[in-house]
Amino acid sequence: MTDQDNALPRTVLLASPRSFCAGVERAIEMVERELDRRGAPVYVRKQIVHNTHVVNDLRERGAVFVEELAEVPNGSVVVFSAHGVAPAVHADARARGLTVVDATCPLVAKVHAEARRFATRGDTIVLIGHPGHEEVDGTLGEAPRAMVVVSTAAEVERLEVADAGKVSYLTQTTLGQDEVSEVVAALRARFPQLREPPSDDICYATTNRQNAVRAVLDEADVLLVIGSTNSSNTLRLVEMAQREGRDVHLIDGPADLDPAWLAHASTVAVTAGASAPPHLVDGVVAAIGELGPTTVTERSVIEETVRFTLPGREPTPPG
């Protein structure tokens, strides 16, 4: 690669929507509010959202991130992450005398409620998701005896259930539409009386960001996806582009940008997962601009107006 290669004029296509979703914004604000109210330390179980920059910023302000409640001193304040927790974790917190601030995304809480309802009516619940993900662990904890987790259509073929006429399914909110559709089709083939949730469990923001990427892929020589490696919705964006045979790179921020990736790229698409701060997008665009003349174009597929109310505050009007 030569300096002349990198000095070629480029177009940056910003896929929109991108970056923070309403659930992420709400969770971060809840930690910030507790820090403002009580001062440091405020304990947070797991990462509040799956992004290293968000976690590091909050840590600098006095948030203390722990893996398990045993690390939180009795009587302290603890924030539960946006991914939700199992009822057993809530019970443990009560037994320890902890003050709980529950930042579970309302869309995840919806899935928890569905799990309880389906279990009460006697269903075997198939949870489509990735084992070990925090959201899956929390949902599984709502009905552990009634629920099984599957990730692929192949796993559906190996399922054993008590009553094939009483099977329902739920999904992790951050999955790709394509992968969920394939698993649901396999479930319907095996269990014709399959019951579904009353509305799609996949988060609106996950779907919107995937659709936004689809809208720019055909024009882009390279796709840059901004987000951390443990962010499920971010990884789905990368996988979607890879399935289309596109040149795609996952970066945590501007410092990870390798100019060699853009050496022969005249059009660079940029997106960010739902837990990645908007300022990282600005930084990446600025870094691309340092390589040569750059024109920035935004390509929007939908305007997001969803806002989630903070507990104890007046609702925020859509915008």
XYZ file of N, CA, C and O in Angstrom, residues 110-272:
652
model
N -39.972 -8.269 28.866
C -41.126 -8.836 28.163
C -40.933 -10.331 27.925
O -41.850 -11.136 28.126
N -39.736 -10.725 27.492
C -39.452 -12.139 27.251
C -39.522 -12.921 28.558
O -40.047 -14.042 28.598
N -39.034 -12.343 29.648
C -39.127 -13.006 30.950
C -40.584 -13.260 31.325
O -40.933 -14.340 31.812
N -41.430 -12.262 31.101
C -42.856 -12.413 31.427
C -43.491 -13.509 30.575
O -44.322 -14.297 31.064
N -43.126 -13.574 29.303
C -43.651 -14.619 28.435
C -43.202 -15.993 28.912
O -43.986 -16.958 28.880
N -41.961 -16.104 29.366
C -41.459 -17.385 29.864
C -42.280 -17.853 31.056
O -42.653 -19.033 31.146
N -42.576 -16.948 31.964
C -43.378 -17.322 33.133
C -44.774 -17.767 32.709
O -45.311 -18.753 33.222
N -45.367 -17.029 31.774
C -46.723 -17.349 31.342
C -46.769 -18.696 30.616
O -47.660 -19.519 30.859
N -45.820 -18.943 29.723
C -45.799 -20.202 28.979
C -45.565 -21.385 29.913
O -46.141 -22.458 29.729
N -44.695 -21.182 30.902
C -44.426 -22.267 31.851
C -45.663 -22.576 32.685
O -45.958 -23.748 32.969
N -46.406 -21.548 33.061
C -47.610 -21.741 33.865
C -48.655 -22.571 33.132
O -49.383 -23.378 33.744
N -48.752 -22.425 31.815
C -49.739 -23.204 31.064
C -49.223 -24.597 30.694
O -49.904 -25.358 30.016
N -48.015 -24.943 31.150
C -47.518 -26.301 31.000
C -46.726 -26.594 29.748
O -46.500 -27.756 29.401
N -46.263 -25.561 29.055
C -45.502 -25.759 27.818
C -44.057 -26.166 28.102
O -43.483 -25.824 29.132
N -43.494 -26.899 27.137
C -42.037 -26.949 27.021
C -41.636 -25.729 26.202
O -42.140 -25.519 25.101
N -40.762 -24.897 26.750
C -40.376 -23.652 26.095
C -39.009 -23.829 25.446
O -38.031 -24.172 26.121
N -38.954 -23.611 24.151
C -37.682 -23.645 23.428
C -37.179 -22.210 23.324
O -37.808 -21.372 22.682
N -36.069 -21.941 23.978
C -35.464 -20.614 23.932
C -34.380 -20.625 22.861
O -33.373 -21.330 22.986
N -34.605 -19.852 21.796
C -33.622 -19.761 20.719
C -32.597 -18.705 21.120
O -32.932 -17.524 21.277
N -31.360 -19.136 21.295
C -30.339 -18.198 21.751
C -29.002 -18.883 21.892
O -28.834 -20.064 21.564
N -28.039 -18.130 22.399
C -26.677 -18.634 22.550
C -26.422 -18.987 24.012
O -26.438 -18.098 24.883
N -26.218 -20.267 24.318
C -25.970 -20.684 25.704
C -24.811 -19.906 26.322
O -23.791 -19.671 25.674
N -25.000 -19.505 27.562
C -23.949 -18.777 28.266
C -24.038 -17.281 28.143
O -23.402 -16.563 28.921
N -24.819 -16.774 27.171
C -25.013 -15.325 27.084
C -25.834 -14.884 28.296
O -26.757 -15.584 28.732
N -25.523 -13.713 28.832
C -26.188 -13.262 30.058
C -27.699 -13.158 29.898
O -28.463 -13.479 30.817
N -28.156 -12.701 28.748
C -29.595 -12.596 28.544
C -30.246 -13.974 28.564
O -31.316 -14.160 29.155
N -29.620 -14.946 27.931
C -30.149 -16.307 27.906
C -30.175 -16.895 29.313
O -31.159 -17.523 29.724
N -29.116 -16.683 30.075
C -29.075 -17.194 31.451
C -30.207 -16.611 32.285
O -30.843 -17.316 33.067
N -30.454 -15.306 32.119
C -31.520 -14.671 32.893
C -32.886 -15.201 32.525
O -33.720 -15.485 33.399
N -33.154 -15.351 31.226
C -34.452 -15.868 30.788
C -34.631 -17.313 31.210
O -35.710 -17.711 31.685
N -33.594 -18.099 31.068
C -33.650 -19.510 31.456
C -33.998 -19.660 32.924
O -34.718 -20.587 33.332
N -33.523 -18.727 33.733
C -33.788 -18.788 35.163
C -35.243 -18.581 35.541
O -35.649 -18.888 36.660
N -36.065 -18.046 34.621
C -37.482 -17.844 34.902
C -38.256 -19.159 34.941
O -39.274 -19.258 35.622
N -37.790 -20.153 34.201
C -38.501 -21.438 34.155
C -37.518 -22.546 33.781
O -37.642 -23.180 32.733
N -36.527 -22.803 34.630
C -35.451 -23.728 34.252
C -35.920 -25.154 33.989
O -35.324 -25.860 33.167
N -36.993 -25.579 34.656
C -37.463 -26.948 34.449
C -38.290 -27.106 33.176
O -38.475 -28.223 32.687
N -38.785 -26.000 32.668
C -39.663 -26.058 31.488
C -38.971 -25.628 30.213
O -39.560 -25.723 29.137
N -37.724 -25.162 30.286
C -37.097 -24.509 29.145
C -35.851 -25.245 28.674
O -35.085 -25.769 29.487
N -35.675 -25.276 27.355
C -34.452 -25.790 26.746
C -33.928 -24.724 25.786
O -34.706 -23.973 25.202
N -32.608 -24.660 25.632
C -31.986 -23.663 24.775
C -31.455 -24.337 23.512
O -30.774 -25.366 23.595
N -31.779 -23.759 22.352
C -31.221 -24.247 21.094
C -30.652 -23.063 20.317
O -31.134 -21.935 20.439
N -29.641 -23.338 19.526
C -29.015 -22.288 18.713
C -29.208 -22.503 17.229
O -29.164 -21.546 16.446
N -29.412 -23.768 16.818
C -29.457 -24.091 15.401
C -30.630 -25.012 15.084
O -31.180 -25.676 15.963
N -30.953 -25.061 13.797
C -32.006 -25.969 13.346
C -31.622 -27.428 13.598
O -32.488 -28.263 13.907
N -30.338 -27.738 13.500
C -29.890 -29.114 13.738
C -30.196 -29.551 15.172
O -30.543 -30.723 15.410
N -30.070 -28.630 16.111
C -30.351 -28.973 17.513
C -31.830 -29.269 17.733
O -32.181 -30.021 18.638
N -32.685 -28.669 16.917
C -34.124 -28.925 17.044
C -34.427 -30.394 16.802
O -35.300 -30.980 17.453
N -33.718 -31.003 15.876
C -33.969 -32.412 15.546
C -33.678 -33.336 16.715
O -34.209 -34.446 16.768
N -32.859 -32.894 17.650
C -32.488 -33.747 18.779
C -33.335 -33.483 20.023
O -33.114 -34.090 21.067
N -34.293 -32.552 19.909
C -35.103 -32.205 21.077
C -36.007 -33.349 21.500
O -36.607 -34.035 20.661
N -36.126 -33.528 22.800
C -37.091 -34.470 23.363
C -38.001 -33.691 24.302
O -37.518 -33.005 25.211
N -39.303 -33.766 24.073
C -40.261 -33.021 24.883
C -41.315 -33.963 25.437
O -41.572 -35.045 24.874
N -41.935 -33.555 26.548
C -42.939 -34.389 27.200
C -44.217 -34.489 26.373
O -44.855 -35.549 26.310
N -44.617 -33.396 25.742
C -45.867 -33.351 24.986
C -45.633 -32.496 23.735
O -45.491 -31.276 23.826
N -45.604 -33.148 22.565
C -45.330 -32.442 21.308
C -46.411 -31.426 20.966
O -46.196 -30.544 20.138
N -47.573 -31.531 21.611
C -48.660 -30.594 21.373
C -48.600 -29.363 22.248
O -49.431 -28.445 22.103
N -47.639 -29.321 23.155
C -47.521 -28.180 24.071
C -46.079 -27.679 24.068
O -45.344 -27.809 25.038
N -45.691 -27.124 22.927
C -44.348 -26.563 22.766
C -44.491 -25.112 22.306
O -45.264 -24.812 21.395
N -43.766 -24.227 22.943
C -43.732 -22.821 22.537
C -42.277 -22.394 22.400
O -41.368 -23.111 22.813
N -42.072 -21.219 21.821
C -40.691 -20.753 21.680
C -40.585 -19.274 22.036
O -41.546 -18.504 21.935
N -39.385 -18.909 22.464
C -38.994 -17.523 22.714
C -37.621 -17.326 22.087
O -36.936 -18.305 21.760
N -37.205 -16.087 21.926
C -35.886 -15.859 21.351
C -35.107 -14.828 22.154
O -35.683 -13.923 22.752
N -33.805 -14.998 22.149
C -32.899 -13.956 22.623
C -33.140 -12.722 21.767
O -33.308 -12.812 20.553
N -33.148 -11.547 22.371
C -33.578 -10.346 21.650
C -32.562 -9.839 20.639
O -32.912 -9.031 19.786
N -31.321 -10.298 20.729
C -30.257 -9.706 19.905
C -29.806 -10.609 18.761
O -28.699 -10.450 18.240
N -30.644 -11.545 18.356
C -30.269 -12.461 17.283
C -30.563 -11.864 15.915
O -31.278 -10.873 15.782
N -30.039 -12.537 14.891
C -30.340 -12.141 13.520
C -31.653 -12.753 13.066
O -31.974 -13.895 13.410
N -32.411 -11.995 12.278
C -33.695 -12.495 11.791
C -33.517 -13.779 10.987
O -34.344 -14.698 11.091
N -32.477 -13.856 10.186
C -32.275 -15.027 9.336
C -32.073 -16.289 10.161
O -32.679 -17.330 9.882
N -31.207 -16.200 11.178
C -30.921 -17.398 11.957
C -32.133 -17.831 12.765
O -32.394 -19.024 12.922
N -32.923 -16.881 13.255
C -34.120 -17.230 14.009
C -35.156 -17.887 13.103
O -35.779 -18.890 13.458
N -35.330 -17.350 11.908
C -36.321 -17.897 10.973
C -36.019 -19.351 10.647
O -36.939 -20.189 10.563
N -34.761 -19.661 10.489
C -34.369 -21.039 10.169
C -34.709 -21.987 11.315
O -35.224 -23.095 11.095
N -34.450 -21.555 12.543
C -34.735 -22.411 13.699
C -36.242 -22.548 13.908
O -36.743 -23.642 14.194
N -36.979 -21.457 13.746
C -38.432 -21.521 13.908
C -39.051 -22.442 12.859
O -39.973 -23.221 13.157
N -38.553 -22.394 11.639
C -39.056 -23.291 10.603
C -38.837 -24.750 10.980
O -39.718 -25.604 10.772
N -37.675 -25.046 11.561
C -37.398 -26.416 12.002
C -38.324 -26.819 13.142
O -38.798 -27.967 13.206
N -38.614 -25.886 14.033
C -39.536 -26.171 15.136
C -40.946 -26.452 14.615
O -41.617 -27.386 15.079
N -41.394 -25.660 13.660
C -42.740 -25.856 13.109
C -42.846 -27.210 12.393
O -43.893 -27.866 12.436
N -41.767 -27.591 11.741
C -41.775 -28.876 11.041
C -41.893 -30.050 12.029
O -42.586 -31.032 11.759
N -41.229 -29.918 13.172
C -41.273 -30.999 14.165
C -42.501 -30.936 15.041
O -43.034 -31.960 15.465
N -42.956 -29.702 15.340
C -44.079 -29.516 16.260
C -45.124 -28.624 15.582
O -45.112 -27.398 15.771
N -46.020 -29.202 14.797
C -46.980 -28.415 14.029
C -47.873 -27.508 14.881
O -48.390 -26.506 14.378
N -48.057 -27.844 16.135
C -48.887 -27.030 17.020
C -48.062 -26.012 17.811
O -48.503 -25.492 18.833
N -46.875 -25.729 17.339
C -45.967 -24.800 18.012
C -46.660 -23.470 18.325
O -47.332 -22.891 17.484
N -46.488 -23.006 19.547
C -47.049 -21.720 19.955
C -45.949 -20.675 19.948
O -44.817 -20.933 20.345
N -46.302 -19.489 19.521
C -45.309 -18.426 19.386
C -45.620 -17.276 20.332
O -46.756 -17.159 20.820
N -44.640 -16.420 20.600
C -44.913 -15.242 21.436
C -45.889 -14.319 20.721
O -45.975 -14.332 19.487
N -46.644 -13.527 21.479
C -47.642 -12.649 20.863
C -47.043 -11.592 19.940
O -47.721 -11.071 19.064
N -45.775 -11.259 20.130
C -45.088 -10.325 19.242
C -43.625 -10.753 19.155
O -43.133 -11.497 19.997
N -42.948 -10.283 18.131
C -41.566 -10.669 17.874
C -40.680 -10.319 19.062
O -40.711 -9.203 19.571
N -39.893 -11.305 19.519
C -38.984 -11.056 20.640
C -37.725 -10.322 20.219
O -37.047 -9.713 21.056
N -37.352 -10.404 18.949
C -36.113 -9.758 18.519
C -36.278 -8.244 18.651
O -37.263 -7.660 18.207
N -35.316 -7.627 19.274
C -35.368 -6.196 19.564
C -35.508 -5.380 18.287
O -34.858 -5.657 17.276
N -36.332 -4.349 18.347
C -36.521 -3.450 17.201
C -35.189 -2.884 16.726
O -34.939 -2.717 15.527
N -34.305 -2.566 17.679
C -33.025 -1.949 17.330
C -32.111 -2.936 16.617
O -31.378 -2.568 15.691
N -32.146 -4.197 17.035
C -31.368 -5.227 16.360
C -31.812 -5.352 14.913
O -30.992 -5.357 13.985
N -33.122 -5.440 14.714
C -33.662 -5.560 13.360
C -33.332 -4.327 12.528
O -32.916 -4.432 11.362
N -33.510 -3.150 13.098
C -33.250 -1.915 12.347
C -31.799 -1.809 11.915
O -31.503 -1.366 10.790
N -30.881 -2.182 12.785
C -29.469 -2.077 12.441
C -29.085 -3.093 11.367
O -28.240 -2.827 10.514
N -29.697 -4.254 11.418
C -29.447 -5.241 10.364
C -29.991 -4.758 9.025
O -29.318 -4.875 7.987
N -31.196 -4.204 9.039
C -31.768 -3.685 7.790
C -30.952 -2.517 7.242
O -30.810 -2.354 6.020
N -30.424 -1.687 8.137
C -29.608 -0.551 7.699
C -28.327 -1.023 7.022
O -27.879 -0.437 6.030
N -27.736 -2.085 7.553
C -26.529 -2.630 6.929
C -26.862 -3.218 5.556
O -26.125 -3.017 4.583
N -27.969 -3.922 5.467
C -28.369 -4.482 4.163
C -28.516 -3.377 3.111
O -28.221 -3.581 1.932
N -28.954 -2.214 3.549
C -29.207 -1.113 2.615
C -27.932 -0.506 2.030
O -27.991 0.170 1.007
N -26.792 -0.744 2.685
C -25.538 -0.157 2.188
C -24.554 -1.178 1.652
O -23.567 -0.800 1.013
N -24.799 -2.455 1.892
C -23.808 -3.472 1.539
C -23.465 -3.480 0.059
O -22.285 -3.608 -0.317
N -24.467 -3.366 -0.797
C -24.208 -3.494 -2.228
C -23.336 -2.366 -2.764
O -22.669 -2.528 -3.792
N -23.332 -1.231 -2.087
C -22.547 -0.089 -2.556
C -21.155 -0.030 -1.950
O -20.303 0.737 -2.415
N -20.922 -0.799 -0.912
C -19.693 -0.644 -0.138
C -18.605 -1.618 -0.576
O -18.875 -2.792 -0.850
N -17.383 -1.121 -0.630
C -16.228 -1.990 -0.835
C -15.793 -2.647 0.466
O -15.279 -3.771 0.466
N -15.991 -1.924 1.565
C -15.615 -2.402 2.892
C -16.696 -1.963 3.875
O -17.231 -0.849 3.751
N -17.015 -2.844 4.842
C -17.930 -2.489 5.932
C -17.153 -2.494 7.240
O -16.468 -3.473 7.563
N -17.243 -1.408 7.987
C -16.669 -1.333 9.326
C -17.810 -1.389 10.338
O -18.733 -0.565 10.291
N -17.751 -2.364 11.232
C -18.752 -2.512 12.289
C -18.095 -2.142 13.607
O -17.105 -2.762 14.013
N -18.638 -1.135 14.277
C -18.047 -0.646 15.523
C -18.781 -1.277 16.696
O -20.012 -1.200 16.798
N -18.012 -1.906 17.577
C -18.602 -2.529 18.758
C -17.622 -3.504 19.374
O -16.578 -3.820 18.786
N -17.961 -3.988 20.552
C -17.077 -4.912 21.269
C -17.390 -6.361 20.908
O -18.504 -6.694 20.492
N -16.399 -7.219 21.087
C -16.512 -8.601 20.626
C -17.523 -9.421 21.414
O -17.947 -10.481 20.963
N -17.929 -8.957 22.608
C -18.911 -9.702 23.384
C -20.332 -9.177 23.184
O -21.257 -9.592 23.889
N -20.511 -8.279 22.221
C -21.836 -7.735 21.940
C -22.536 -8.606 20.906
O -22.120 -8.667 19.742
N -23.608 -9.276 21.307
C -24.298 -10.204 20.423
C -24.865 -9.518 19.193
O -24.676 -9.973 18.064
N -25.567 -8.394 19.388
C -26.188 -7.747 18.228
C -25.132 -7.231 17.253
O -25.351 -7.211 16.043
N -23.964 -6.838 17.782
C -22.879 -6.374 16.921
C -22.309 -7.524 16.093
O -22.075 -7.383 14.881
N -22.106 -8.660 16.731
C -21.580 -9.819 16.007
C -22.531 -10.280 14.913
O -22.100 -10.767 13.870
N -23.837 -10.110 15.147
C -24.804 -10.500 14.110
C -24.629 -9.634 12.867
O -24.810 -10.109 11.747
N -24.282 -8.365 13.038
C -24.041 -7.487 11.892
C -22.842 -7.974 11.079
O -22.868 -7.987 9.847
N -21.800 -8.377 11.785
C -20.605 -8.894 11.113
C -20.936 -10.176 10.365
O -20.584 -10.350 9.189
N -21.637 -11.087 11.036
C -21.958 -12.375 10.426
C -22.856 -12.206 9.199
O -22.702 -12.930 8.203
N -23.782 -11.263 9.272
C -24.677 -11.022 8.155
C -23.882 -10.600 6.921
O -24.116 -11.086 5.798
N -22.922 -9.696 7.103
C -22.087 -9.253 5.990
C -21.198 -10.386 5.475
O -20.994 -10.530 4.263
N -20.696 -11.192 6.384
C -19.850 -12.319 5.975
C -20.633 -13.329 5.142
O -20.107 -13.873 4.166
N -21.893 -13.557 5.518
C -22.715 -14.485 4.737
C -22.930 -13.986 3.309
O -23.125 -14.777 2.388
N -22.890 -12.668 3.139
C -23.037 -12.072 1.811
C -21.703 -11.980 1.069
O -21.632 -11.448 -0.037
N -20.643 -12.503 1.706
C -19.331 -12.495 1.067
C -18.665 -11.134 1.045
O -17.798 -10.876 0.199
N -19.039 -10.253 1.983
C -18.504 -8.892 1.991
C -17.226 -8.794 2.814
O -16.982 -9.576 3.734
N -16.445 -7.777 2.506
C -15.240 -7.466 3.264
C -15.672 -6.654 4.486
O -16.079 -5.491 4.366
N -15.602 -7.254 5.667
C -16.116 -6.616 6.878
C -15.095 -6.737 7.994
O -14.398 -7.750 8.111
N -15.002 -5.678 8.806
C -14.062 -5.665 9.926
C -14.782 -5.154 11.172
O -15.461 -4.118 11.121
N -14.620 -5.862 12.278
C -15.156 -5.446 13.574
C -14.079 -4.678 14.315
O -12.966 -5.175 14.501
N -14.406 -3.456 14.730
C -13.440 -2.633 15.459
C -14.096 -2.070 16.707
O -15.290 -1.774 16.721
N -13.304 -1.921 17.764
C -13.820 -1.386 19.020
C -13.844 0.136 19.003
O -14.533 0.758 19.810
N -13.071 0.739 18.094
C -13.017 2.194 18.020
C -12.000 2.629 16.986
O -11.402 1.796 16.277
N -11.757 3.931 16.870
C -10.849 4.460 15.847
C -9.441 3.886 15.913
O -8.786 3.733 14.870
N -8.967 3.565 17.105
C -7.597 3.063 17.251
C -7.393 1.721 16.558
O -6.248 1.347 16.258
N -8.488 0.984 16.308
C -8.373 -0.336 15.688
C -8.408 -0.283 14.167
O -8.259 -1.319 13.509
N -8.627 0.885 13.599
C -8.747 1.000 12.147
C -7.390 0.789 11.479
O -6.424 1.489 11.780
N -7.312 -0.176 10.582
C -6.092 -0.454 9.831
C -6.231 0.184 8.446
O -7.091 -0.220 7.652
N -5.414 1.189 8.126
C -5.518 1.856 6.818
C -5.415 0.892 5.638
O -5.962 1.164 4.565
N -4.728 -0.235 5.839
C -4.563 -1.195 4.742
C -5.911 -1.743 4.274
O -6.058 -2.114 3.101
N -6.880 -1.814 5.181
C -8.198 -2.317 4.792
C -8.858 -1.420 3.741
O -9.690 -1.877 2.963
N -8.495 -0.151 3.754
C -9.163 0.824 2.898
C -8.330 1.223 1.688
O -8.712 2.134 0.947
N -7.224 0.545 1.471
C -6.269 0.969 0.442
C -6.908 1.117 -0.933
O -6.589 2.052 -1.668
N -7.795 0.211 -1.281
C -8.408 0.249 -2.608
C -9.921 0.440 -2.515
O -10.649 0.114 -3.460
N -10.391 0.946 -1.385
C -11.830 1.118 -1.161
C -12.243 2.549 -1.477
O -11.746 3.493 -0.860
N -13.140 2.703 -2.421
C -13.665 4.039 -2.721
C -14.925 4.345 -1.915
O -15.253 5.515 -1.699
N -15.608 3.288 -1.451
C -16.807 3.473 -0.627
C -16.705 2.600 0.614
O -16.543 1.372 0.514
N -16.769 3.227 1.773
C -16.652 2.535 3.054
C -17.958 2.713 3.818
O -18.371 3.845 4.093
N -18.609 1.613 4.140
C -19.826 1.667 4.958
C -19.434 1.544 6.428
O -18.532 0.775 6.778
N -20.114 2.286 7.265
C -19.824 2.289 8.700
C -21.123 2.123 9.461
O -22.128 2.791 9.179
N -21.117 1.207 10.439
C -22.250 1.055 11.344
C -21.705 0.814 12.742
O -20.503 0.674 12.948
N -22.613 0.768 13.719
C -22.221 0.508 15.105
C -23.322 -0.278 15.785
O -24.506 -0.024 15.560
